[in-house]
CSV table of C-alpha atoms in Angstrom, one decimal:
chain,number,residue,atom,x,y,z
A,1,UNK,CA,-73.7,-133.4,-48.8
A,2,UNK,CA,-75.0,-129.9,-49.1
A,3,UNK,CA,-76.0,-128.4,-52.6
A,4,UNK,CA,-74.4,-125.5,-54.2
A,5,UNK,CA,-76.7,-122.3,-52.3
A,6,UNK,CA,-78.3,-119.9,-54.9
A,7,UNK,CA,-76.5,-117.0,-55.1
A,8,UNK,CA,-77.7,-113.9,-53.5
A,9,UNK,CA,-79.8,-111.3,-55.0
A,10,UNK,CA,-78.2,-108.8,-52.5
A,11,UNK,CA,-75.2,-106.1,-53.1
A,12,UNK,CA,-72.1,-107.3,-52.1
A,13,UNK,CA,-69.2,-104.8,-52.3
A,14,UNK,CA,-66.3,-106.0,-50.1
A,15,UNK,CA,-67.8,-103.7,-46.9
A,16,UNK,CA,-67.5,-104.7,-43.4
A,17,UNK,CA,-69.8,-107.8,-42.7
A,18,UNK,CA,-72.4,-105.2,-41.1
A,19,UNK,CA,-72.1,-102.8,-43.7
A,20,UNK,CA,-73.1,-105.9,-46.1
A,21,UNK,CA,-76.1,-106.5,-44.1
A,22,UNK,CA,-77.6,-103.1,-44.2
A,23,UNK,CA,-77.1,-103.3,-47.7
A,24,UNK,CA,-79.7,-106.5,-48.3
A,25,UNK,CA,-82.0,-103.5,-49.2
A,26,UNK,CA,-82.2,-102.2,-52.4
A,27,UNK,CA,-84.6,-99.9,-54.9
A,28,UNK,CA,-85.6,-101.8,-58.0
A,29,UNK,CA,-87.8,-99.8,-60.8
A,30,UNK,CA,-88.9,-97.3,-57.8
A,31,UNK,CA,-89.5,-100.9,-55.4
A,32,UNK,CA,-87.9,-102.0,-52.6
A,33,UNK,CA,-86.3,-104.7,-53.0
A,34,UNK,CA,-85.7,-106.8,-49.3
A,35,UNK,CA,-82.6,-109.8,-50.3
A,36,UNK,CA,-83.5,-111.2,-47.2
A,37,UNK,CA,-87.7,-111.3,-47.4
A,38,UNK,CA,-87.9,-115.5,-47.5
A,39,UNK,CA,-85.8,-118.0,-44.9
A,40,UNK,CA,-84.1,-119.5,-48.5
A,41,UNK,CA,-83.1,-115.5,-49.1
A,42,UNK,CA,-81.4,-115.4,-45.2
A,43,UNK,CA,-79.6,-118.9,-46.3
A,44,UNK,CA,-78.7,-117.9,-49.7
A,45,UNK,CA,-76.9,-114.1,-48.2
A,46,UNK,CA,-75.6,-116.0,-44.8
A,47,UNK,CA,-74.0,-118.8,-47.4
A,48,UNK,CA,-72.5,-116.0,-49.5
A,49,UNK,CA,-70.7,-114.3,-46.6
A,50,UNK,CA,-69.7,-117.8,-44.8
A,51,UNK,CA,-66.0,-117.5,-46.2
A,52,UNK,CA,-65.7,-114.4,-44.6
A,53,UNK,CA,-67.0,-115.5,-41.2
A,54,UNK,CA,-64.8,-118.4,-41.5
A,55,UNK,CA,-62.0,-116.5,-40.8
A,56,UNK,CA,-63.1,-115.4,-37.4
A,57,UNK,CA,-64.9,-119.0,-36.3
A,58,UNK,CA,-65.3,-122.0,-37.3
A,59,UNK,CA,-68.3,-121.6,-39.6
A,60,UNK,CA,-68.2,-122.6,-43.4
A,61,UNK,CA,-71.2,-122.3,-46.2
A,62,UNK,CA,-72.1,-126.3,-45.0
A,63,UNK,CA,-73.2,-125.1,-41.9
A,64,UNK,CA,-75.6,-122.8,-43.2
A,65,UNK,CA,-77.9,-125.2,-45.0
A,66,UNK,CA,-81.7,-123.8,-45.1
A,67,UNK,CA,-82.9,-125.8,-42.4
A,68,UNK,CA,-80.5,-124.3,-40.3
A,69,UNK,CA,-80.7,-121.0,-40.8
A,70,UNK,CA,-84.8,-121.0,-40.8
A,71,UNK,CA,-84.6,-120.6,-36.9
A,72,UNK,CA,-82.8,-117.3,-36.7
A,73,UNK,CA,-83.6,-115.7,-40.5
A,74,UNK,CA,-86.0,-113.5,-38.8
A,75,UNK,CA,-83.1,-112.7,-36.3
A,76,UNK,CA,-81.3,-111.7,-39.3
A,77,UNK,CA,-83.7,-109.3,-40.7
A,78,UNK,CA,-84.2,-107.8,-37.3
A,79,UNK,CA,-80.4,-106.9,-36.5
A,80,UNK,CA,-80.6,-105.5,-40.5
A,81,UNK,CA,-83.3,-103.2,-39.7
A,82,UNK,CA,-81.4,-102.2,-36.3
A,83,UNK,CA,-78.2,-101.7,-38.1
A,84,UNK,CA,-79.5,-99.6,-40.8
A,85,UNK,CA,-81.2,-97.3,-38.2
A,86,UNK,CA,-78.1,-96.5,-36.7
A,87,UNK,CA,-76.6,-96.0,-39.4
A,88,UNK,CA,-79.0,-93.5,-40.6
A,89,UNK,CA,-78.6,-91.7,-37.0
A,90,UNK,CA,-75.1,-92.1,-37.1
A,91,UNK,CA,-74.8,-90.4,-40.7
A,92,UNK,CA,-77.8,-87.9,-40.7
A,93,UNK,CA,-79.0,-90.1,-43.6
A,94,UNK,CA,-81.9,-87.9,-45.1
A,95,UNK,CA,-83.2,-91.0,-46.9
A,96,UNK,CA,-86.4,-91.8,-45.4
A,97,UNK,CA,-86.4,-95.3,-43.3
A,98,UNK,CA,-86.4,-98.2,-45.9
A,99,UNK,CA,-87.5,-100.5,-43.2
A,100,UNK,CA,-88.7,-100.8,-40.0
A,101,UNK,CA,-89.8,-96.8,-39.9
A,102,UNK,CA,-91.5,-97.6,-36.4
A,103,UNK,CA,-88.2,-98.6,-34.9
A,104,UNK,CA,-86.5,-96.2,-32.2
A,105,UNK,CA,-83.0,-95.6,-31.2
A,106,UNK,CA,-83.5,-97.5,-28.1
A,107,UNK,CA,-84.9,-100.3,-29.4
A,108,UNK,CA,-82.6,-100.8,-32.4
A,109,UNK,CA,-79.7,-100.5,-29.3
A,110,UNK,CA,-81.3,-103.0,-27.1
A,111,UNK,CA,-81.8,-105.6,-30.2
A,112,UNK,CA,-78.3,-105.4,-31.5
A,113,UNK,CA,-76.7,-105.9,-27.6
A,114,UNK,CA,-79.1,-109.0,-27.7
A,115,UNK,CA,-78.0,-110.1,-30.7
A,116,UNK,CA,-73.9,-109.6,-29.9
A,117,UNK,CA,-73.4,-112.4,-27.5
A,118,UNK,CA,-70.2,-113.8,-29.1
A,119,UNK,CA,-66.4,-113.8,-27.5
A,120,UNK,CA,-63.3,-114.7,-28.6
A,121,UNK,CA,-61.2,-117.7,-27.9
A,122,UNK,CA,-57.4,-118.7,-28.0
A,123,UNK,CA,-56.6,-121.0,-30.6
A,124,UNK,CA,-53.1,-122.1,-30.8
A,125,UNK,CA,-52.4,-125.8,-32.9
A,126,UNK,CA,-49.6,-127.7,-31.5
A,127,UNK,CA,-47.9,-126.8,-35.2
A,128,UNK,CA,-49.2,-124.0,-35.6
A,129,UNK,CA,-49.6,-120.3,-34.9
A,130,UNK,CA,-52.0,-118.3,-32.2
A,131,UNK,CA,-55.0,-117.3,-33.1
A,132,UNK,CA,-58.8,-116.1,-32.3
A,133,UNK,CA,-61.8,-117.7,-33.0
A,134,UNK,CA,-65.4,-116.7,-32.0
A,135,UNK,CA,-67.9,-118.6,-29.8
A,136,UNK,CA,-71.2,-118.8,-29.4
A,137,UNK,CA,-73.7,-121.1,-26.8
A,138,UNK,CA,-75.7,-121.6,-30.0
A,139,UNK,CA,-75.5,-123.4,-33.3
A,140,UNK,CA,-73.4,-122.1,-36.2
A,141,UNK,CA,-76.2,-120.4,-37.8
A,142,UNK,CA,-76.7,-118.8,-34.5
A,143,UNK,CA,-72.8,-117.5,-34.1
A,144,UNK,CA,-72.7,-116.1,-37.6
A,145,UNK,CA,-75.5,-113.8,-37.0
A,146,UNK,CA,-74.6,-112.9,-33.3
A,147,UNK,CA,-70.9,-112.5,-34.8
A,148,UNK,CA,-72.2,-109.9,-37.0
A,149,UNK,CA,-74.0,-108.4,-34.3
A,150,UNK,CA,-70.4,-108.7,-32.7
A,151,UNK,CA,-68.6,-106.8,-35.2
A,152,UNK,CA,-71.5,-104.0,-35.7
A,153,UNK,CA,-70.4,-103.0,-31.7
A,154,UNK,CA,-66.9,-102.2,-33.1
A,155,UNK,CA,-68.1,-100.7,-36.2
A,156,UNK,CA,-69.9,-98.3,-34.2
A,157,UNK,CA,-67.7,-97.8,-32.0
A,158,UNK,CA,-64.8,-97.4,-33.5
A,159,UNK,CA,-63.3,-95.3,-36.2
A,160,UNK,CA,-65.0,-96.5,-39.1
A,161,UNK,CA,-67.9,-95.2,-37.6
A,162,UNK,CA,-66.7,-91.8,-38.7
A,163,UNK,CA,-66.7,-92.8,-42.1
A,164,UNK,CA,-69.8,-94.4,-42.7
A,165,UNK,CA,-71.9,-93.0,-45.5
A,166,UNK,CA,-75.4,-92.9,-47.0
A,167,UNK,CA,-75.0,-93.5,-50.7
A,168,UNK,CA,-76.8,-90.3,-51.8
A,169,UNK,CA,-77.1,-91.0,-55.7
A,170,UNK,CA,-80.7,-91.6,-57.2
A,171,UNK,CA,-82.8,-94.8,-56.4
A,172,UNK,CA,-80.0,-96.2,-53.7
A,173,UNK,CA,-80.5,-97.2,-50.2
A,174,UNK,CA,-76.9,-98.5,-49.6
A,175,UNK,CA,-74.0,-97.5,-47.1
A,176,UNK,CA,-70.6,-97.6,-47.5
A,177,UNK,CA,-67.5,-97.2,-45.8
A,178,UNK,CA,-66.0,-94.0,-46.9
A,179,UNK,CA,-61.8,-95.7,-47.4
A,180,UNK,CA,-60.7,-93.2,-49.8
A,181,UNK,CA,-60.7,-88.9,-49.3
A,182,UNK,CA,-62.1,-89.1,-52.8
A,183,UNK,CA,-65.3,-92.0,-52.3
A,184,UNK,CA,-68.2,-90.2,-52.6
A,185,UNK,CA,-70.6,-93.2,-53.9
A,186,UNK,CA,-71.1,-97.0,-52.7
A,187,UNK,CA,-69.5,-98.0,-56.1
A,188,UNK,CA,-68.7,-96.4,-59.5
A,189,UNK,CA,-72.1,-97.6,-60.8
A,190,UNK,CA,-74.1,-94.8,-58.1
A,191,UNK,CA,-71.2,-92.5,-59.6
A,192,UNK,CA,-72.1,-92.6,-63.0
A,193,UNK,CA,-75.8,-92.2,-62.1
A,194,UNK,CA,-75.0,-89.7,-60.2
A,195,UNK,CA,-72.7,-87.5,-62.9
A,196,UNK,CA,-75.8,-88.5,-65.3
A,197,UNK,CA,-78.3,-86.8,-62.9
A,198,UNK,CA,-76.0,-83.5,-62.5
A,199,UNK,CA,-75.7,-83.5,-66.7
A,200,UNK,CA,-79.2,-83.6,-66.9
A,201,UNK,CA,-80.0,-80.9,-64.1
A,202,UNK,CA,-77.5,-78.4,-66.4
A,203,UNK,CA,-78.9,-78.9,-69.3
A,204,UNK,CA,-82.5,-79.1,-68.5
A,205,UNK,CA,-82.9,-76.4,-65.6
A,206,UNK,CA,-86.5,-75.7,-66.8
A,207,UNK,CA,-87.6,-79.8,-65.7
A,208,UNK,CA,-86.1,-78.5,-62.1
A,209,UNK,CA,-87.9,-75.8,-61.1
């Protein structure tokens, strides 16, 4: 019987699964802050995100027990750093690179089509309705992180893509998907900061020049 997983240190906000990953990177007190650095930190985000997989394979949070996800944690941290590389291409991010700075376009290409070897199957219960489900030739630890891989194709590809965003308020390295005309920020915390910063520029143009 598996324990209960620690939860996450990483951001969660309800973005696509890829989206998610790029955000295991944060700025603490001026620090980075990497929610994936150890193989328990790969476990503890990959458990946290396993109800959400679920609904596209058959993985669940007992899958994902530490031993498990040791083999392919530094897959993990390698399709992050790929992911948030496009992202910053894709978005003219002019944050500089919070990981991986040495990392090209090509190579952050080639690793996430390695990574994305995941296709759907028919599944259709005698009482039930149709469905899809994602395979993999590897072990459940292996499909979730090749499914993300997966679903970072379409995100690119496909009309979120257009609406991917750098979160440009102070001290945050997150993305977001831009889902409302008015979204400007990854969440209303980076909004308030952000109002806070412009208060203080008004009122305190000598400290800006």
């Amino acid at each position: 019987m598996m324990t209960e997983a620690a939860t996450t240190s990483a951001t969660l906000l309800g973005e696509p699964l890829p989206v998610e990953l790029m955000n295991s990177v944060t700025l603490d007190r001026g620090h980075t802050h990497d929610a994936l650095d150890s193989d328990a930190d790969a476990t503890a985000w990959l458990r946290a995100v396993a109800h959400r997989l679920a609904t596209e394979s058959a993985i669940n949070a007992d899958h994902l027990s530490e031993d498990a996800v040791r083999p392919v944690a530094e897959a993990l941290r390698a399709l992050r750093d790929a992911l948030r590389h496009l992202a910053a291409e894709a978005t003219e991010d002019p944050r500089p690179p919070a990981t991986a700075p040495e990392l090209t376009r090509p190579e952050a290409i080639t690793r996430l089509n390695a990574l994305a070897h995941t296709w759907p199957e028919l599944v259709w219960p005698a009482d039930g309705h149709p469905s899809r489900a994602y395979r993999s030739p590897g072990t459940p630890a292996d499909l979730a992180v090749q499914h993300i891989a997966h679903q970072a194709v379409e995100l690119f590809t496909g009309p979120d893509c257009d609406r991917l965003r750098p979160c440009l308020a102070p001290n945050c390295l997150l993305f977001f998907v831009k889902n409302h005309a008015r979204r400007e920020w990854c969440s209303p915390t980076c909004g308030n900061r952000m109002r806070v910063a412009r208060h203080y520029r008004r009122h305190h143009p000598a400290s800006n020049s």
